[in-house]
C-alpha positions as a printed Julia matrix, in Angstrom:
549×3 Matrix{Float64}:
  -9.74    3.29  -12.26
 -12.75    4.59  -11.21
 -13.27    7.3    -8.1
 -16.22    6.52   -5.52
 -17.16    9.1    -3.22
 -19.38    8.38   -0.05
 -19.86   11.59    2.18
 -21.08    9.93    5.67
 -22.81   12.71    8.45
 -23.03   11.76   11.67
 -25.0    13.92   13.73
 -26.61   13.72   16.8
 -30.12   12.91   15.71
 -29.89   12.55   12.32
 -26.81    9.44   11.62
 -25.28   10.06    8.6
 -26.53   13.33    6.36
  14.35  -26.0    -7.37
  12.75  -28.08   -8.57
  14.56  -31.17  -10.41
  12.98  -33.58  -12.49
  14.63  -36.83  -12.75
  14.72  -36.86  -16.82
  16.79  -33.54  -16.58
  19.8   -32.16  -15.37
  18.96  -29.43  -13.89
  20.8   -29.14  -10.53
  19.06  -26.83   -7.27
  22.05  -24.73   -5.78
  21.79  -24.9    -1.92
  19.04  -27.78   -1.53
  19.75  -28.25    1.9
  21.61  -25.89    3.14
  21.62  -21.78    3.1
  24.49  -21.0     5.42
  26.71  -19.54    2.01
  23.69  -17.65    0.67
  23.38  -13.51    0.82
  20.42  -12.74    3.32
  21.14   -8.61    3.28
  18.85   -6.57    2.09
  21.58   -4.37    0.21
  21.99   -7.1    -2.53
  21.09   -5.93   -5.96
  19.76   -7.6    -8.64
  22.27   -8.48  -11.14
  22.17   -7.87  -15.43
  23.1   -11.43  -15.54
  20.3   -13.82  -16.68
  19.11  -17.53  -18.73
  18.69  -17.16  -21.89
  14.81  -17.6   -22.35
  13.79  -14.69  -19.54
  14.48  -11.5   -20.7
  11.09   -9.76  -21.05
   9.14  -12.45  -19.1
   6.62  -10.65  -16.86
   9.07  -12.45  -14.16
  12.4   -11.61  -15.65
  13.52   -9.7   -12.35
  12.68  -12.37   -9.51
  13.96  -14.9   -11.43
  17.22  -13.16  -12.34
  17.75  -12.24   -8.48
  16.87  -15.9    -7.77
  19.28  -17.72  -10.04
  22.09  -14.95   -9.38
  21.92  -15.42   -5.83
  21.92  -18.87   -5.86
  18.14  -19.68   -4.54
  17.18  -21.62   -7.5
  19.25  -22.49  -10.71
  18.26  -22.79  -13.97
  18.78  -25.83  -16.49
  21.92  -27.03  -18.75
  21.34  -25.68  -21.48
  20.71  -22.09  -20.06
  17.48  -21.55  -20.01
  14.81  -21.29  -16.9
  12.06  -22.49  -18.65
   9.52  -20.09  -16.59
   6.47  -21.65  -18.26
   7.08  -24.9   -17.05
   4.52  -26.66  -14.4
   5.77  -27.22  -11.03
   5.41  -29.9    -8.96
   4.49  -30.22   -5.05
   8.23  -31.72   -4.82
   9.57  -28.61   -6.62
   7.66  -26.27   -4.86
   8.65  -27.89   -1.56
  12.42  -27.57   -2.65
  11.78  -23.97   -3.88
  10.58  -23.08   -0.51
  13.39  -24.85    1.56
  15.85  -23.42   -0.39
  14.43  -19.6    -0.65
  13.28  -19.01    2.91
  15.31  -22.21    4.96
  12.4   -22.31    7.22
  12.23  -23.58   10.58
  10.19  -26.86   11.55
   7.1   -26.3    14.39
   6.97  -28.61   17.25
   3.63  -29.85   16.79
   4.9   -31.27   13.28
   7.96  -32.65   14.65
   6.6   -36.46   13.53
   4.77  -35.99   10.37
   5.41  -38.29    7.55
   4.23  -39.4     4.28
   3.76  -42.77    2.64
   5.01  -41.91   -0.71
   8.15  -39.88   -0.03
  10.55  -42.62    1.1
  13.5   -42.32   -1.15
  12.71  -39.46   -2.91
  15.13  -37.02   -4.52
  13.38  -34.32   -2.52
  12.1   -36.28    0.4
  14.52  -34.11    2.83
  13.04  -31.03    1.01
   9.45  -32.18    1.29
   9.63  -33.3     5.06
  11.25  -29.53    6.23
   8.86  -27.46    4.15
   5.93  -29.93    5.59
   6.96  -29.69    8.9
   7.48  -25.52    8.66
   4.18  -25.34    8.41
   4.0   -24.78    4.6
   2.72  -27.75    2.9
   0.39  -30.57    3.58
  -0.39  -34.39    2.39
  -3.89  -35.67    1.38
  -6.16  -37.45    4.12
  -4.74  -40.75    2.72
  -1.18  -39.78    4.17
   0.19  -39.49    0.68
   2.32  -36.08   -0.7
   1.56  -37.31   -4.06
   5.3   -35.51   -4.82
   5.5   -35.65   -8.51
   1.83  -34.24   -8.72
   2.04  -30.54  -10.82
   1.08  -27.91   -7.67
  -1.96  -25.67   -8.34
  -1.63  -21.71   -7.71
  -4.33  -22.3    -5.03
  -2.24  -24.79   -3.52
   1.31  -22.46   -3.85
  -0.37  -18.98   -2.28
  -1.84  -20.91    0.4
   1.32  -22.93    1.72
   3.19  -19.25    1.67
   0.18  -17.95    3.59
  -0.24  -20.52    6.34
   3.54  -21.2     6.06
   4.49  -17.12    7.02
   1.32  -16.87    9.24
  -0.16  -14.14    8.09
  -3.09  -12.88    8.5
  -5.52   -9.75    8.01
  -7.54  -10.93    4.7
 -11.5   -10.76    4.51
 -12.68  -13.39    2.51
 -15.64  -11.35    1.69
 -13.44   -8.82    0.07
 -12.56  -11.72   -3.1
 -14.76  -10.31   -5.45
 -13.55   -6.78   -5.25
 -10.37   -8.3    -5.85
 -10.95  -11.23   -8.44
 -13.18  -11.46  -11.2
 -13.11  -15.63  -10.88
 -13.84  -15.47   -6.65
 -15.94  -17.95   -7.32
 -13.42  -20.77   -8.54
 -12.09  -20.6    -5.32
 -11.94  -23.37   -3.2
 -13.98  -22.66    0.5
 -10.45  -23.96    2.2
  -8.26  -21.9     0.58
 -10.2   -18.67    0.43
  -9.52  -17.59    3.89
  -5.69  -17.94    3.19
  -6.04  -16.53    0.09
  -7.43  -13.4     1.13
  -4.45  -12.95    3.78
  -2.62  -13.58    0.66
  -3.69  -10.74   -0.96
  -4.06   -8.25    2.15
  -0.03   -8.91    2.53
   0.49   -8.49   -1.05
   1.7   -11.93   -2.28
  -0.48  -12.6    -5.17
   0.89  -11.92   -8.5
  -1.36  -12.5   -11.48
  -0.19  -12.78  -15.0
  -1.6   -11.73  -17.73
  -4.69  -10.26  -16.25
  -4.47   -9.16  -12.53
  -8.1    -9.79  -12.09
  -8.37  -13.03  -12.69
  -6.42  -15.59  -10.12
  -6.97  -18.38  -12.34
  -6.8   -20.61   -9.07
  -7.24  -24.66  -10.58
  -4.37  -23.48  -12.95
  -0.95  -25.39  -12.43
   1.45  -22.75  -11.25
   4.27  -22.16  -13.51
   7.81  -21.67  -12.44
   7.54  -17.68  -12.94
   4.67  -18.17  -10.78
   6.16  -19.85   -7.77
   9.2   -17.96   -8.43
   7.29  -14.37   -8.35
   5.38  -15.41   -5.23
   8.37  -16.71   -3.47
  10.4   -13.63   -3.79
   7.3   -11.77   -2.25
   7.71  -13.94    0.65
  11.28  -13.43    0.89
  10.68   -9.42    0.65
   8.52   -9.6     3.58
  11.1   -11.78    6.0
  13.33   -9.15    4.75
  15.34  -11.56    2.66
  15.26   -9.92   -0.79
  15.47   -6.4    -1.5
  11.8    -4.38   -2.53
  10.72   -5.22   -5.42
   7.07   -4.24   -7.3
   6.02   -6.37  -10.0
   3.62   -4.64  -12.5
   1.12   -7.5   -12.09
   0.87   -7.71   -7.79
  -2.27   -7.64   -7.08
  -2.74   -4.6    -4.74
  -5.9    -3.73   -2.13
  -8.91   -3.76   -4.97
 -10.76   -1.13   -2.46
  -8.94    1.08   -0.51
 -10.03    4.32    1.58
  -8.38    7.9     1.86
  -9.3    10.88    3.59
 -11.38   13.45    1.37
 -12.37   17.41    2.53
 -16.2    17.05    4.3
 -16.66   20.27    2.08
 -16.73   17.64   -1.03
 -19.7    16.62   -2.24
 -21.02   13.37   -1.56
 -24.44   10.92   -0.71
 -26.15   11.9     2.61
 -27.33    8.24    4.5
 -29.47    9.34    7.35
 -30.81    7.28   10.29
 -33.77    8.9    11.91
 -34.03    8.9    15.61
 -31.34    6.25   16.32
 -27.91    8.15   16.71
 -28.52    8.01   20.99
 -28.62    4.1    20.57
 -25.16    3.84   18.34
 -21.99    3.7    19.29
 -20.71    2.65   16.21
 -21.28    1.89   12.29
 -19.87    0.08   10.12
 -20.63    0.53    6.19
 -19.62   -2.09    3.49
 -19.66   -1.92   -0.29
 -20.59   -4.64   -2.46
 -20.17   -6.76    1.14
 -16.98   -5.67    1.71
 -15.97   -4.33    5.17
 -14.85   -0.53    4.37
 -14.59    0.83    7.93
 -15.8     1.46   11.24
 -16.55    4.44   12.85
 -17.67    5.84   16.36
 -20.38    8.4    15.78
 -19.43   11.94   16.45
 -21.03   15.78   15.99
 -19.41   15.9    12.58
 -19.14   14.66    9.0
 -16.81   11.92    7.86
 -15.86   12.04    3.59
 -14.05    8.9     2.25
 -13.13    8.38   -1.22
 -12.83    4.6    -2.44
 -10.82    3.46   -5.15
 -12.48    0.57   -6.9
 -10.58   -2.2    -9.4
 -13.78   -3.31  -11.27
 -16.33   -2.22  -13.77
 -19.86   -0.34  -13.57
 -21.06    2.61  -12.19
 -23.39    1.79   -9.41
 -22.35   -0.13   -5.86
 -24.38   -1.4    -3.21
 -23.95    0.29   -0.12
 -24.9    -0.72    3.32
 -24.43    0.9     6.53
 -25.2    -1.14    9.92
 -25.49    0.87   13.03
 -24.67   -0.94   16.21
 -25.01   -0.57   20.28
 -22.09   -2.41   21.54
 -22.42   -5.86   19.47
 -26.09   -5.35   19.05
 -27.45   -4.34   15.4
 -29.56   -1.43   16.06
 -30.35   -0.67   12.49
 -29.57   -1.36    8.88
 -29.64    1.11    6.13
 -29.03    0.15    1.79
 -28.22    2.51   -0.65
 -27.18    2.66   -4.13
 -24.15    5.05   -4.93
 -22.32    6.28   -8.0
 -18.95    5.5    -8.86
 -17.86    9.24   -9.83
 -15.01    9.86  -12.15
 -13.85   13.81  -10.81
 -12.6    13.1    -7.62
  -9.17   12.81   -7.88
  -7.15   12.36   -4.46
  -3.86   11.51   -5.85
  -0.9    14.35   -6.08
   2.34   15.03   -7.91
   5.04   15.03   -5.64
   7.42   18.48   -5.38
  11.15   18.87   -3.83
  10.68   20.58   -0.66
  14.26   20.11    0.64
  17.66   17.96    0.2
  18.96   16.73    3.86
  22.25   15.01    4.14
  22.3    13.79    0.5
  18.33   12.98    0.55
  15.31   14.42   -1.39
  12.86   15.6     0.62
   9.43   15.69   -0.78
   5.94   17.45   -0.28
   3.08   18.08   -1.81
   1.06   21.06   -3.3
  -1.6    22.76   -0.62
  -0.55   19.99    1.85
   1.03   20.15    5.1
   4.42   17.63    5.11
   7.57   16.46    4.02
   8.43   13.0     3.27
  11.65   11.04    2.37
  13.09    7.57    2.2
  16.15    6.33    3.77
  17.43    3.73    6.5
  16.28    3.36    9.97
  19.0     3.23   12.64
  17.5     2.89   16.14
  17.79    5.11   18.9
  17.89    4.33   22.27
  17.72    7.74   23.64
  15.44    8.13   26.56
  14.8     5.12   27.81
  15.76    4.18   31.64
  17.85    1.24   30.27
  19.59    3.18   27.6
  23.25    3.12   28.86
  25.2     2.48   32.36
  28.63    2.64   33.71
  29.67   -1.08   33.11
  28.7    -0.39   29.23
  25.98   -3.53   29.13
  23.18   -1.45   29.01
  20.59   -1.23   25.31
  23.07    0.62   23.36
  27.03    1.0    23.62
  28.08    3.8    25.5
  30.06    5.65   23.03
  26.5     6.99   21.43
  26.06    9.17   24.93
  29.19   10.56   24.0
  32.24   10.39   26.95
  33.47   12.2    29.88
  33.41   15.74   29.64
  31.13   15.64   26.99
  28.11   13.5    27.29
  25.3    14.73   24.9
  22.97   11.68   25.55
  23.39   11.55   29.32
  21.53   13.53   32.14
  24.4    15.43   33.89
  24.56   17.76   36.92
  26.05   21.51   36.52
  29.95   19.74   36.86
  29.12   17.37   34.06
  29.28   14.1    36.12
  26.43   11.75   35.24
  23.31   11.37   37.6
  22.49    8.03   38.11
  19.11    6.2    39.03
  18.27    5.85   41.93
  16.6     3.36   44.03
  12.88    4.09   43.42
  13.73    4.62   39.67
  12.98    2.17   36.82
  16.23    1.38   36.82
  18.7     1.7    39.8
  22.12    2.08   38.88
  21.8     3.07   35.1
  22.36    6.96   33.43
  19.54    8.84   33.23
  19.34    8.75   29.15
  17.93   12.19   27.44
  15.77   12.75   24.38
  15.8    16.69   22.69
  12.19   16.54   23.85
  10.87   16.99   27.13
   8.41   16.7    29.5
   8.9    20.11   31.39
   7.29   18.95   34.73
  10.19   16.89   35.71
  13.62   17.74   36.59
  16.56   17.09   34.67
  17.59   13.99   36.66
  14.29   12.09   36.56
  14.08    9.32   33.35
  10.16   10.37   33.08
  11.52   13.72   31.42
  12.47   11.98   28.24
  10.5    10.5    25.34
  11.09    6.44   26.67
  12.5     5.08   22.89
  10.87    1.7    24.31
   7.64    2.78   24.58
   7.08    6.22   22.47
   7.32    5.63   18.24
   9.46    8.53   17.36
  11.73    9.84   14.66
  15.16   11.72   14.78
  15.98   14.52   12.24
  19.71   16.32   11.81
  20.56   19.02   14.36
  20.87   21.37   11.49
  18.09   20.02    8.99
  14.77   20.25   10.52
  12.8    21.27    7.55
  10.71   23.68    9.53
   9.49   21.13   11.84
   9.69   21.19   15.72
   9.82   18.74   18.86
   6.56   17.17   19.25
   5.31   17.16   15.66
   3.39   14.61   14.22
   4.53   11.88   11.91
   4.38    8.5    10.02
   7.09    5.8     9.27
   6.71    3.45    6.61
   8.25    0.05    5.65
   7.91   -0.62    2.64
   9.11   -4.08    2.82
   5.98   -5.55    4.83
   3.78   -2.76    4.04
   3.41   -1.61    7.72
   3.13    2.06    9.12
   3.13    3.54   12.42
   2.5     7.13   13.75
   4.84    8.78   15.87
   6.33   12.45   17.15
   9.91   13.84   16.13
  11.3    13.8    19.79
  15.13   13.75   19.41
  17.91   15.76   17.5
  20.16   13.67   15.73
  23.99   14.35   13.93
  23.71   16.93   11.44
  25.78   13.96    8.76
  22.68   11.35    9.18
  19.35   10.91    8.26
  17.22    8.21    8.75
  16.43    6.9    12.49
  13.95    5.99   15.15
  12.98    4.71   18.25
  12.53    1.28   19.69
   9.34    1.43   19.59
   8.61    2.53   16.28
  11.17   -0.34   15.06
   8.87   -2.8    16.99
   6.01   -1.76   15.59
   7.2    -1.5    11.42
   8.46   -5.03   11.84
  12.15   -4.07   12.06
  14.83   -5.64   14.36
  15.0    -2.97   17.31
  18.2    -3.64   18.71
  20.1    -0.77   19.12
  22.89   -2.5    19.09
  22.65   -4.47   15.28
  19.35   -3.77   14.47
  17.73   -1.47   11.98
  17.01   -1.53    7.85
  19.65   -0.58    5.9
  16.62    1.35    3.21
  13.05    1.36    1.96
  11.97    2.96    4.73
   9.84    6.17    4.14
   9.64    8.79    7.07
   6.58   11.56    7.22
   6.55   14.8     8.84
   3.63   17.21    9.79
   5.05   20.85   10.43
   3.25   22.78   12.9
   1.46   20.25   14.2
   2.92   19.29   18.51
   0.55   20.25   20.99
   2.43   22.63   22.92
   1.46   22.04   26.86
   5.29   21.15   27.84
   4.3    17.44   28.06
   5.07   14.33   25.8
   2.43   12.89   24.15
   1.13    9.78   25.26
   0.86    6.5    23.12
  -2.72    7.48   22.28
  -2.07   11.11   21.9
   0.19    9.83   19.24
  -2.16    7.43   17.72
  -4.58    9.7    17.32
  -3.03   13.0    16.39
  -0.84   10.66   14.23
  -3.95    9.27   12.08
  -5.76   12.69   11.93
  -2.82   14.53   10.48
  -1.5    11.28    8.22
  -5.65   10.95    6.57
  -5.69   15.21    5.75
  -2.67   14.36    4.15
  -3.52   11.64    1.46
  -3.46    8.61    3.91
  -1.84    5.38    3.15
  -3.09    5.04   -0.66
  -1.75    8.47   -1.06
   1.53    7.21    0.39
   1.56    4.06   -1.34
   1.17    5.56   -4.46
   4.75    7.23   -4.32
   6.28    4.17   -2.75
């Protein structure tokens, strides 16, 4: 893998210095039904498997599947993974690994050449999920072998996801160009959500090529992973981002790209390799260094940098630039720390600790945290009680204030966070970091790891693949690690119910000692945002992160 570094100035004049077949007896547990099937996340993936799998580039999806009863294997006991699929196994596959839900606007679709079908059930739910399609003659065409174009797209348009640029293919695939013009929009969401899973050679989708059943089984347990179904999983061969960016010291060396005159007239650029949308960045009195990791071969890219005022292309600058081989962003992790039965990691020369653990939520600090009649967010009992109330605004006698009319909201407690905004009074809710509106982390009461109220920080799911930045604003119980605010919930894709909500692992929680801005005031949202990404980028960034997790 080959190291690119562009060094971009910006200055103020000068820019930029399951499937049965008829003939067999294979039997699909839970064709129509999932109401006995496990959905937590805590299920692990058992020893037990058919007898022609072990070693298959698929052997652990396909071992979870058939253990958990989401697909079955055939008589004899084997799975036969190399085996085409057809559209009426794939449709089965689908209703029976992720049960999904039918959309309104599909409620009367039908096909002409499903009616008394083994699998018509199966083929009408998936269809009318959103997942699969018929032909413009009305047909299914169910006993039809399914193409991997045709799999990654229903999972794509199915989950609705979204995020791809199609233009971004080639750094991804060195056979872009067998893909279909309809599919290669999905596709590339595909691929930005990490579905895709190419066997033997991750470069090469092989997209005509009738999917086998390690194939849909591989890129149906990706989909399952990201509704939280199936525990986190990383198969060797997932195709992951083919160009990615992380921060790099403006001290490194790098390629100057100047634009003469022009920087008055921009208030942004955007620069692409090979015509693939890197970034975009608002023009400032300093230098910007990126390093891009590139999954291909040669030594030379084509750069090109568009400056722009508002929408309006100002100017256009191409360059050539070397792929260099000694930068090297990537660390080896160290032990910094063990918290409540947790490593807790850093790295050399860099400020922060990291770990992975659950996420409970925390409903600390918002105005509709807790009230008398116990039906507020969260129960009661996590305030504490009478006489003792550590999560509850209380007057010098210990009794409760309560909101008041011109308060967000009358009649609740006033709920506390450990961090607060010092130009409010004790009873006022706008004291406390809001849990429904600030993303922030808890740590122990006793296991801070040198950080303090108001620093900086990043949580990570690794089940979806999303981040958010956020501030440590509350002390937790020195016996547990591993919790957050509403808002950071929302934002990571988590349930955020105080109440049941939460991820029982695989989440990944950064810390940046040293780092609050000490003015006696909580952050805002931005504050956060920003701080958050400037800290999290002179760390490593997201491919620095990834890399561990």
């Amino acid at each position: 893998m080959k190291k690119l570094s562009v060094l971009l100035f910006i200055l103020s004049f000068l820019v930029f210095s399951c499937e049965l077949k008829e003939d067999e007896t294979e039997v699909l547990l839970n064709r129509d039904t999932q109401k006995n099937k496990k959905t937590s996340s805590s299920i692990q993936i058992s020893q037990m498997s058919s007898t022609d799998v072990a070693g298959n580039w698929a052997e652990t999806e396909i071992n979870y599947m058939t253990n958990n009863g989401y697909m079955s294997g055939y008589t004899d006991g084997t799975f036969r993974p190399a085996n085409n699929v057809t559209r009426a196994e794939f449709a089965t596959m689908i209703v029976s690994c992720l049960n999904p839900a039918p959309k309104p606007e599909n409620a009367n679709l039908s096909f002409s050449d499903i009616s008394g079908h083994w699998a018509e059930q199966n083929i009408l739910k998936a269809a009318k999920a959103g997942y699969l399609s018929g032909y413009p003659d009305g047909t299914f065409k169910p006993q039809e072998n399914i193409t991997k174009t045709q799999t990654t797209v229903a999972i794509a348009n199915g989950l609705n996801v979204s995020g791809g640029n199609v233009n971004s293919l080639p750094a991804y695939f060195d056979d872009y160009s067998q893909i279909a013009t309809w599919a290669s929009t999905a596709i590339a969401n595909a691929v930005q959500n990490k579905f895709i899973i190419n066997y033997p050679d991750k470069r090469k989708l092989e997209p005509t090529k009738n999917a086998t059943r390690a194939d849909a089984t591989s890129l149906l347990y990706r989909a399952m992973m990201f509704k939280n179904i199936a525990p986190n999983y990383q198969n060797a061969y997932l195709v992951t981002f083919g160009l990615t960016s992380t921060y790099q010291n403006p001290a490194t060396k790098g390629q100057a790209v100047t634009f003469a005159g022009k920087a008055a007239n921009l208030t942004s650029v955007k620069f692409y390799v090979d015509n693939f949308l890197l970034n975009t960045l608002i023009p400032s009195n300093y230098a910007y260094s990126f390093d891009y990791t590139f999954n291909g071969v040669g030594t030379n890219r084509a750069l090109k940098i568009e400056g722009y005022n508002g929408s309006t292309l100002v100017t256009t600058q191409n360059k050539t630039i070397t792929i260099k081989d000694d930068v090297v962003l990537i660390t080896s992790r160290q032990q910094y720390d063990v918290a409540v039965g947790t490593t807790v990691w850093k790295l050399s020369g860099r400020n922060g600790f990291f770990f992975e653990n659950e996420m409970t939520i925390n409903a600390d600090g918002s105005p509709n945290a807790y009230n008398p009649s116990n039906t507020g967010l969260d129960y009661l009992a996590n305030a504490g009680y009478p006489g003792n109330w550590w999560g509850i605004a209380t007057n010098s006698s210990g009794t409760p204030y309560i909101q008041r009319s011109f308060e967000p909201t009358p009649g609740y407690y006033v709920s506390t966070t450990a961090m607060v905004d010092a130009r409010y009074t004790d009873r006022e809710p706008r004291r406390y970091a809001n849990s429904e509106t600030i993303p922030f982390l808890v740590l122990p009461a006793s296991k801070a790891m040198g950080a303090k109220l108001g620093d900086f920080g990043v949580v990570y799911n690794q089940r979806n693949g999303k981040f958010c930045y956020a501030i440590y604003a509350d002390v937790g119980p020195t016996n547990h690690l591993g919790e957050a605010s509403i808002k950071a919930a929302e934002l990571l894709g988590i349930n955020n119910n105080p109440k049941n909500g939460g991820q029982s692992g695989d989440v990944v929680y950064l810390v940046f000692p040293n780092t609050r801005i000490t003015n006696g005031q909580i952050p805002t949202y931005q504050t956060i945002l920003t701080e958050g990404e400037r800290n999290f980028n002179e760390w490593g960034g997201i491919a620095q992160l990834e890399y561990f997790y």
